[in-house]
Amino acid sequence: EDVSGYSPKKKRKSYTKEERKLIYDKSKGRCVLCGKRLTLENMTLDHIIPLSMGGEESMDNLQATCYADNLRIIYCRKLL
């Protein structure tokens, strides 16, 4: 981490099918942002607190999102 507070990208953890299913079930199979129905195959995982902002690589810091909302989040975070 440099003096500006920016953390370089960390290597992303790969989640098992069982872990992905737990996150899917926690959101009741819906995108937590827009409510769109998801499948396990089209669900994307989003870090609630981004890794670059000190978030943890843990199940508690993940939420289920649709692909469109995940892209919006990434784009908006880059603007910060």
Short mmCIF file of N, CA, C and O in Angstrom, two decimals:
data_model
loop_
_atom_site.label_atom_id
_atom_site.label_comp_id
_atom_site.label_asym_id
_atom_site.label_seq_id
_atom_site.Cartn_x
_atom_site.Cartn_y
_atom_site.Cartn_z
N GLU A 1 0.86 -1.18 0.00
CA GLU A 1 0.00 0.00 0.00
C GLU A 1 0.90 1.24 0.00
O GLU A 1 1.85 1.33 0.75
N ASP A 2 0.58 2.21 -0.86
CA ASP A 2 1.38 3.43 -0.89
C ASP A 2 0.76 4.50 0.01
O ASP A 2 -0.27 4.28 0.62
N VAL A 3 1.39 5.68 0.09
CA VAL A 3 0.93 6.72 1.00
C VAL A 3 -0.42 7.31 0.64
O VAL A 3 -1.08 7.91 1.47
N SER A 4 -0.88 7.12 -0.59
CA SER A 4 -2.18 7.66 -0.99
C SER A 4 -3.34 6.83 -0.44
O SER A 4 -4.49 7.22 -0.54
N GLY A 5 -3.03 5.66 0.12
CA GLY A 5 -4.08 4.80 0.64
C GLY A 5 -4.56 3.78 -0.37
O GLY A 5 -5.39 2.94 -0.09
N TYR A 6 -4.04 3.85 -1.60
CA TYR A 6 -4.44 2.91 -2.65
C TYR A 6 -3.72 1.59 -2.45
O TYR A 6 -2.51 1.56 -2.25
N SER A 7 -4.45 0.51 -2.49
CA SER A 7 -3.85 -0.82 -2.40
C SER A 7 -3.80 -1.44 -3.79
O SER A 7 -4.81 -1.42 -4.49
N PRO A 8 -2.66 -1.98 -4.18
CA PRO A 8 -2.61 -2.67 -5.47
C PRO A 8 -3.55 -3.85 -5.47
O PRO A 8 -3.92 -4.36 -4.41
N LYS A 9 -3.97 -4.29 -6.67
CA LYS A 9 -4.91 -5.41 -6.76
C LYS A 9 -4.34 -6.65 -6.11
O LYS A 9 -3.19 -6.99 -6.28
N LYS A 10 -5.20 -7.30 -5.33
CA LYS A 10 -4.83 -8.55 -4.69
C LYS A 10 -5.30 -9.69 -5.59
O LYS A 10 -6.26 -9.55 -6.34
N LYS A 11 -4.64 -10.83 -5.48
CA LYS A 11 -5.06 -12.00 -6.23
C LYS A 11 -6.42 -12.45 -5.70
O LYS A 11 -6.62 -12.56 -4.50
N ARG A 12 -7.34 -12.67 -6.61
CA ARG A 12 -8.70 -13.07 -6.22
C ARG A 12 -8.76 -14.55 -5.86
O ARG A 12 -8.15 -15.37 -6.51
N LYS A 13 -9.51 -14.83 -4.83
CA LYS A 13 -9.74 -16.21 -4.41
C LYS A 13 -10.74 -16.83 -5.37
O LYS A 13 -11.65 -16.18 -5.85
N SER A 14 -10.57 -18.08 -5.64
CA SER A 14 -11.53 -18.83 -6.44
C SER A 14 -12.48 -19.53 -5.47
O SER A 14 -12.04 -20.20 -4.54
N TYR A 15 -13.77 -19.36 -5.67
CA TYR A 15 -14.76 -19.94 -4.76
C TYR A 15 -15.30 -21.24 -5.31
O TYR A 15 -15.54 -21.38 -6.52
N THR A 16 -15.52 -22.19 -4.42
CA THR A 16 -16.04 -23.50 -4.81
C THR A 16 -17.52 -23.38 -5.17
O THR A 16 -18.18 -22.39 -4.84
N LYS A 17 -18.03 -24.43 -5.80
CA LYS A 17 -19.47 -24.48 -6.13
C LYS A 17 -20.31 -24.39 -4.86
O LYS A 17 -21.35 -23.74 -4.84
N GLU A 18 -19.84 -25.04 -3.80
CA GLU A 18 -20.57 -25.03 -2.53
C GLU A 18 -20.61 -23.62 -1.93
O GLU A 18 -21.64 -23.19 -1.41
N GLU A 19 -19.48 -22.91 -1.99
CA GLU A 19 -19.43 -21.54 -1.47
C GLU A 19 -20.33 -20.62 -2.29
O GLU A 19 -21.06 -19.79 -1.74
N ARG A 20 -20.29 -20.77 -3.62
CA ARG A 20 -21.14 -19.96 -4.49
C ARG A 20 -22.63 -20.23 -4.19
O ARG A 20 -23.44 -19.31 -4.17
N LYS A 21 -22.96 -21.49 -3.92
CA LYS A 21 -24.34 -21.85 -3.60
C LYS A 21 -24.78 -21.20 -2.29
O LYS A 21 -25.92 -20.72 -2.18
N LEU A 22 -23.91 -21.12 -1.30
CA LEU A 22 -24.23 -20.47 -0.03
C LEU A 22 -24.54 -18.98 -0.25
O LEU A 22 -25.49 -18.44 0.32
N ILE A 23 -23.75 -18.32 -1.08
CA ILE A 23 -23.97 -16.90 -1.37
C ILE A 23 -25.27 -16.73 -2.15
O ILE A 23 -26.06 -15.83 -1.88
N TYR A 24 -25.52 -17.63 -3.10
CA TYR A 24 -26.76 -17.63 -3.89
C TYR A 24 -27.97 -17.78 -2.96
O TYR A 24 -28.94 -17.02 -3.06
N ASP A 25 -27.90 -18.74 -2.07
CA ASP A 25 -29.01 -18.99 -1.14
C ASP A 25 -29.22 -17.80 -0.20
O ASP A 25 -30.36 -17.47 0.13
N LYS A 26 -28.13 -17.16 0.23
CA LYS A 26 -28.24 -16.01 1.12
C LYS A 26 -29.04 -14.88 0.47
O LYS A 26 -29.80 -14.18 1.15
N SER A 27 -28.93 -14.74 -0.85
CA SER A 27 -29.66 -13.69 -1.56
C SER A 27 -30.99 -14.20 -2.12
O SER A 27 -31.66 -13.50 -2.87
N LYS A 28 -31.34 -15.43 -1.76
CA LYS A 28 -32.58 -16.07 -2.23
C LYS A 28 -32.65 -16.12 -3.75
O LYS A 28 -33.71 -15.99 -4.36
N GLY A 29 -31.47 -16.28 -4.38
CA GLY A 29 -31.42 -16.43 -5.84
C GLY A 29 -31.69 -15.16 -6.61
O GLY A 29 -32.05 -15.20 -7.78
N ARG A 30 -31.51 -14.02 -5.96
CA ARG A 30 -31.77 -12.73 -6.62
C ARG A 30 -30.58 -11.80 -6.46
O ARG A 30 -29.84 -11.87 -5.49
N CYS A 31 -30.43 -10.90 -7.43
CA CYS A 31 -29.42 -9.85 -7.34
C CYS A 31 -29.76 -8.98 -6.14
O CYS A 31 -30.90 -8.51 -6.02
N VAL A 32 -28.79 -8.75 -5.27
CA VAL A 32 -29.07 -7.95 -4.08
C VAL A 32 -29.29 -6.48 -4.42
O VAL A 32 -29.82 -5.73 -3.60
N LEU A 33 -28.93 -6.06 -5.62
CA LEU A 33 -29.07 -4.65 -5.99
C LEU A 33 -30.37 -4.35 -6.74
O LEU A 33 -31.04 -3.37 -6.45
N CYS A 34 -30.74 -5.21 -7.69
CA CYS A 34 -31.94 -4.90 -8.49
C CYS A 34 -33.07 -5.91 -8.30
O CYS A 34 -34.18 -5.70 -8.76
N GLY A 35 -32.78 -7.05 -7.65
CA GLY A 35 -33.80 -8.05 -7.41
C GLY A 35 -34.02 -9.03 -8.54
O GLY A 35 -34.88 -9.91 -8.45
N LYS A 36 -33.25 -8.91 -9.62
CA LYS A 36 -33.39 -9.80 -10.77
C LYS A 36 -33.11 -11.24 -10.37
O LYS A 36 -32.20 -11.51 -9.60
N ARG A 37 -33.92 -12.16 -10.89
CA ARG A 37 -33.73 -13.59 -10.62
C ARG A 37 -32.41 -14.03 -11.24
O ARG A 37 -32.10 -13.69 -12.38
N LEU A 38 -31.61 -14.78 -10.48
CA LEU A 38 -30.32 -15.26 -10.94
C LEU A 38 -30.31 -16.78 -11.01
O LEU A 38 -31.11 -17.43 -10.35
N THR A 39 -29.39 -17.30 -11.79
CA THR A 39 -29.06 -18.72 -11.72
C THR A 39 -27.65 -18.80 -11.15
O THR A 39 -26.92 -17.80 -11.14
N LEU A 40 -27.27 -19.97 -10.71
CA LEU A 40 -25.90 -20.13 -10.21
C LEU A 40 -24.88 -19.83 -11.32
O LEU A 40 -23.80 -19.33 -11.06
N GLU A 41 -25.27 -20.12 -12.56
CA GLU A 41 -24.36 -19.92 -13.68
C GLU A 41 -24.19 -18.46 -14.05
O GLU A 41 -23.11 -18.04 -14.45
N ASN A 42 -25.24 -17.65 -13.93
CA ASN A 42 -25.11 -16.24 -14.34
C ASN A 42 -24.89 -15.27 -13.18
O ASN A 42 -24.72 -14.08 -13.38
N MET A 43 -24.86 -15.80 -11.96
CA MET A 43 -24.60 -14.96 -10.79
C MET A 43 -23.14 -14.51 -10.79
O MET A 43 -22.24 -15.29 -11.08
N THR A 44 -22.91 -13.24 -10.49
CA THR A 44 -21.55 -12.76 -10.28
C THR A 44 -21.39 -12.43 -8.80
O THR A 44 -22.36 -12.10 -8.12
N LEU A 45 -20.17 -12.55 -8.32
CA LEU A 45 -19.88 -12.24 -6.93
C LEU A 45 -19.27 -10.85 -6.84
O LEU A 45 -18.42 -10.49 -7.64
N ASP A 46 -19.74 -10.09 -5.87
CA ASP A 46 -19.23 -8.74 -5.65
C ASP A 46 -18.78 -8.61 -4.21
O ASP A 46 -19.48 -9.05 -3.30
N HIS A 47 -17.61 -8.02 -4.03
CA HIS A 47 -17.14 -7.73 -2.67
C HIS A 47 -17.89 -6.50 -2.16
O HIS A 47 -17.86 -5.45 -2.80
N ILE A 48 -18.56 -6.63 -1.04
CA ILE A 48 -19.31 -5.52 -0.46
C ILE A 48 -18.36 -4.37 -0.15
O ILE A 48 -18.61 -3.23 -0.54
N ILE A 49 -17.28 -4.66 0.54
CA ILE A 49 -16.19 -3.70 0.72
C ILE A 49 -15.08 -4.17 -0.20
O ILE A 49 -14.53 -5.26 -0.02
N PRO A 50 -14.78 -3.40 -1.26
CA PRO A 50 -13.80 -3.84 -2.25
C PRO A 50 -12.45 -4.18 -1.62
O PRO A 50 -12.04 -3.57 -0.63
N LEU A 51 -11.78 -5.16 -2.20
CA LEU A 51 -10.45 -5.54 -1.73
C LEU A 51 -9.51 -4.34 -1.77
O LEU A 51 -8.70 -4.15 -0.86
N SER A 52 -9.65 -3.51 -2.81
CA SER A 52 -8.78 -2.34 -2.96
C SER A 52 -9.01 -1.29 -1.88
O SER A 52 -8.19 -0.40 -1.70
N MET A 53 -10.13 -1.41 -1.15
CA MET A 53 -10.43 -0.47 -0.08
C MET A 53 -10.31 -1.14 1.29
O MET A 53 -10.90 -0.69 2.27
N GLY A 54 -9.58 -2.25 1.32
CA GLY A 54 -9.34 -2.92 2.59
C GLY A 54 -10.32 -4.02 2.94
O GLY A 54 -10.27 -4.58 4.03
N GLY A 55 -11.23 -4.34 2.02
CA GLY A 55 -12.19 -5.41 2.28
C GLY A 55 -11.52 -6.76 2.35
O GLY A 55 -10.44 -6.97 1.80
N GLU A 56 -12.17 -7.67 3.03
CA GLU A 56 -11.61 -9.00 3.21
C GLU A 56 -12.06 -9.95 2.12
O GLU A 56 -13.15 -9.79 1.56
N GLU A 57 -11.23 -10.92 1.84
CA GLU A 57 -11.57 -11.99 0.91
C GLU A 57 -12.25 -13.07 1.74
O GLU A 57 -11.65 -14.05 2.14
N SER A 58 -13.53 -12.82 2.08
CA SER A 58 -14.27 -13.74 2.94
C SER A 58 -15.71 -13.85 2.45
O SER A 58 -16.21 -12.99 1.74
N MET A 59 -16.36 -14.91 2.87
CA MET A 59 -17.75 -15.15 2.49
C MET A 59 -18.66 -14.03 3.00
O MET A 59 -19.62 -13.67 2.35
N ASP A 60 -18.35 -13.48 4.17
CA ASP A 60 -19.17 -12.42 4.74
C ASP A 60 -19.08 -11.12 3.95
O ASP A 60 -19.93 -10.25 4.10
N ASN A 61 -18.06 -10.98 3.12
CA ASN A 61 -17.86 -9.76 2.34
C ASN A 61 -18.28 -9.94 0.89
O ASN A 61 -17.92 -9.15 0.03
N LEU A 62 -19.06 -10.97 0.61
CA LEU A 62 -19.52 -11.22 -0.76
C LEU A 62 -21.03 -11.12 -0.85
O LEU A 62 -21.75 -11.44 0.09
N GLN A 63 -21.48 -10.65 -2.02
CA GLN A 63 -22.91 -10.61 -2.30
C GLN A 63 -23.14 -11.05 -3.73
O GLN A 63 -22.25 -10.94 -4.58
N ALA A 64 -24.34 -11.55 -3.99
CA ALA A 64 -24.72 -12.01 -5.32
C ALA A 64 -25.27 -10.83 -6.11
O ALA A 64 -26.14 -10.10 -5.63
N THR A 65 -24.74 -10.65 -7.31
CA THR A 65 -25.24 -9.59 -8.20
C THR A 65 -25.40 -10.13 -9.61
O THR A 65 -24.76 -11.11 -9.98
N CYS A 66 -26.24 -9.45 -10.38
CA CYS A 66 -26.34 -9.78 -11.80
C CYS A 66 -25.14 -9.15 -12.51
O CYS A 66 -24.48 -8.25 -11.97
N TYR A 67 -24.86 -9.61 -13.70
CA TYR A 67 -23.69 -9.14 -14.45
C TYR A 67 -23.77 -7.63 -14.70
O TYR A 67 -22.78 -6.91 -14.51
N ALA A 68 -24.94 -7.12 -15.08
CA ALA A 68 -25.09 -5.69 -15.38
C ALA A 68 -24.81 -4.83 -14.16
O ALA A 68 -24.10 -3.82 -14.25
N ASP A 69 -25.34 -5.21 -13.01
CA ASP A 69 -25.08 -4.43 -11.79
C ASP A 69 -23.63 -4.53 -11.36
O ASP A 69 -23.04 -3.56 -10.88
N ASN A 70 -23.03 -5.70 -11.53
CA ASN A 70 -21.62 -5.86 -11.18
C ASN A 70 -20.76 -4.93 -12.03
O ASN A 70 -19.86 -4.27 -11.52
N LEU A 71 -21.06 -4.83 -13.32
CA LEU A 71 -20.31 -3.91 -14.20
C LEU A 71 -20.50 -2.46 -13.76
O LEU A 71 -19.55 -1.68 -13.77
N ARG A 72 -21.73 -2.10 -13.39
CA ARG A 72 -22.00 -0.73 -12.92
C ARG A 72 -21.19 -0.41 -11.67
O ARG A 72 -20.63 0.66 -11.52
N ILE A 73 -21.13 -1.36 -10.75
CA ILE A 73 -20.37 -1.16 -9.51
C ILE A 73 -18.90 -0.94 -9.83
O ILE A 73 -18.27 -0.02 -9.31
N ILE A 74 -18.35 -1.79 -10.68
CA ILE A 74 -16.93 -1.67 -11.06
C ILE A 74 -16.67 -0.31 -11.69
O ILE A 74 -15.72 0.38 -11.34
N TYR A 75 -17.54 0.11 -12.61
CA TYR A 75 -17.36 1.40 -13.29
C TYR A 75 -17.44 2.55 -12.30
O TYR A 75 -16.60 3.44 -12.29
N CYS A 76 -18.43 2.52 -11.41
CA CYS A 76 -18.60 3.61 -10.44
C CYS A 76 -17.43 3.68 -9.47
O CYS A 76 -16.99 4.77 -9.09
N ARG A 77 -16.91 2.54 -9.06
CA ARG A 77 -15.77 2.53 -8.13
C ARG A 77 -14.52 3.12 -8.78
O ARG A 77 -13.70 3.73 -8.12
N LYS A 78 -14.39 2.91 -10.09
CA LYS A 78 -13.23 3.47 -10.80
C LYS A 78 -13.29 4.99 -10.86
O LYS A 78 -12.29 5.67 -10.97
N LEU A 79 -14.51 5.55 -10.77
CA LEU A 79 -14.69 7.00 -10.81
C LEU A 79 -14.33 7.64 -9.48
O LEU A 79 -14.11 8.85 -9.42
N LEU A 80 -14.29 6.85 -8.41
CA LEU A 80 -13.98 7.39 -7.07
C LEU A 80 -12.54 7.80 -6.94
O LEU A 80 -11.65 7.34 -7.48
#
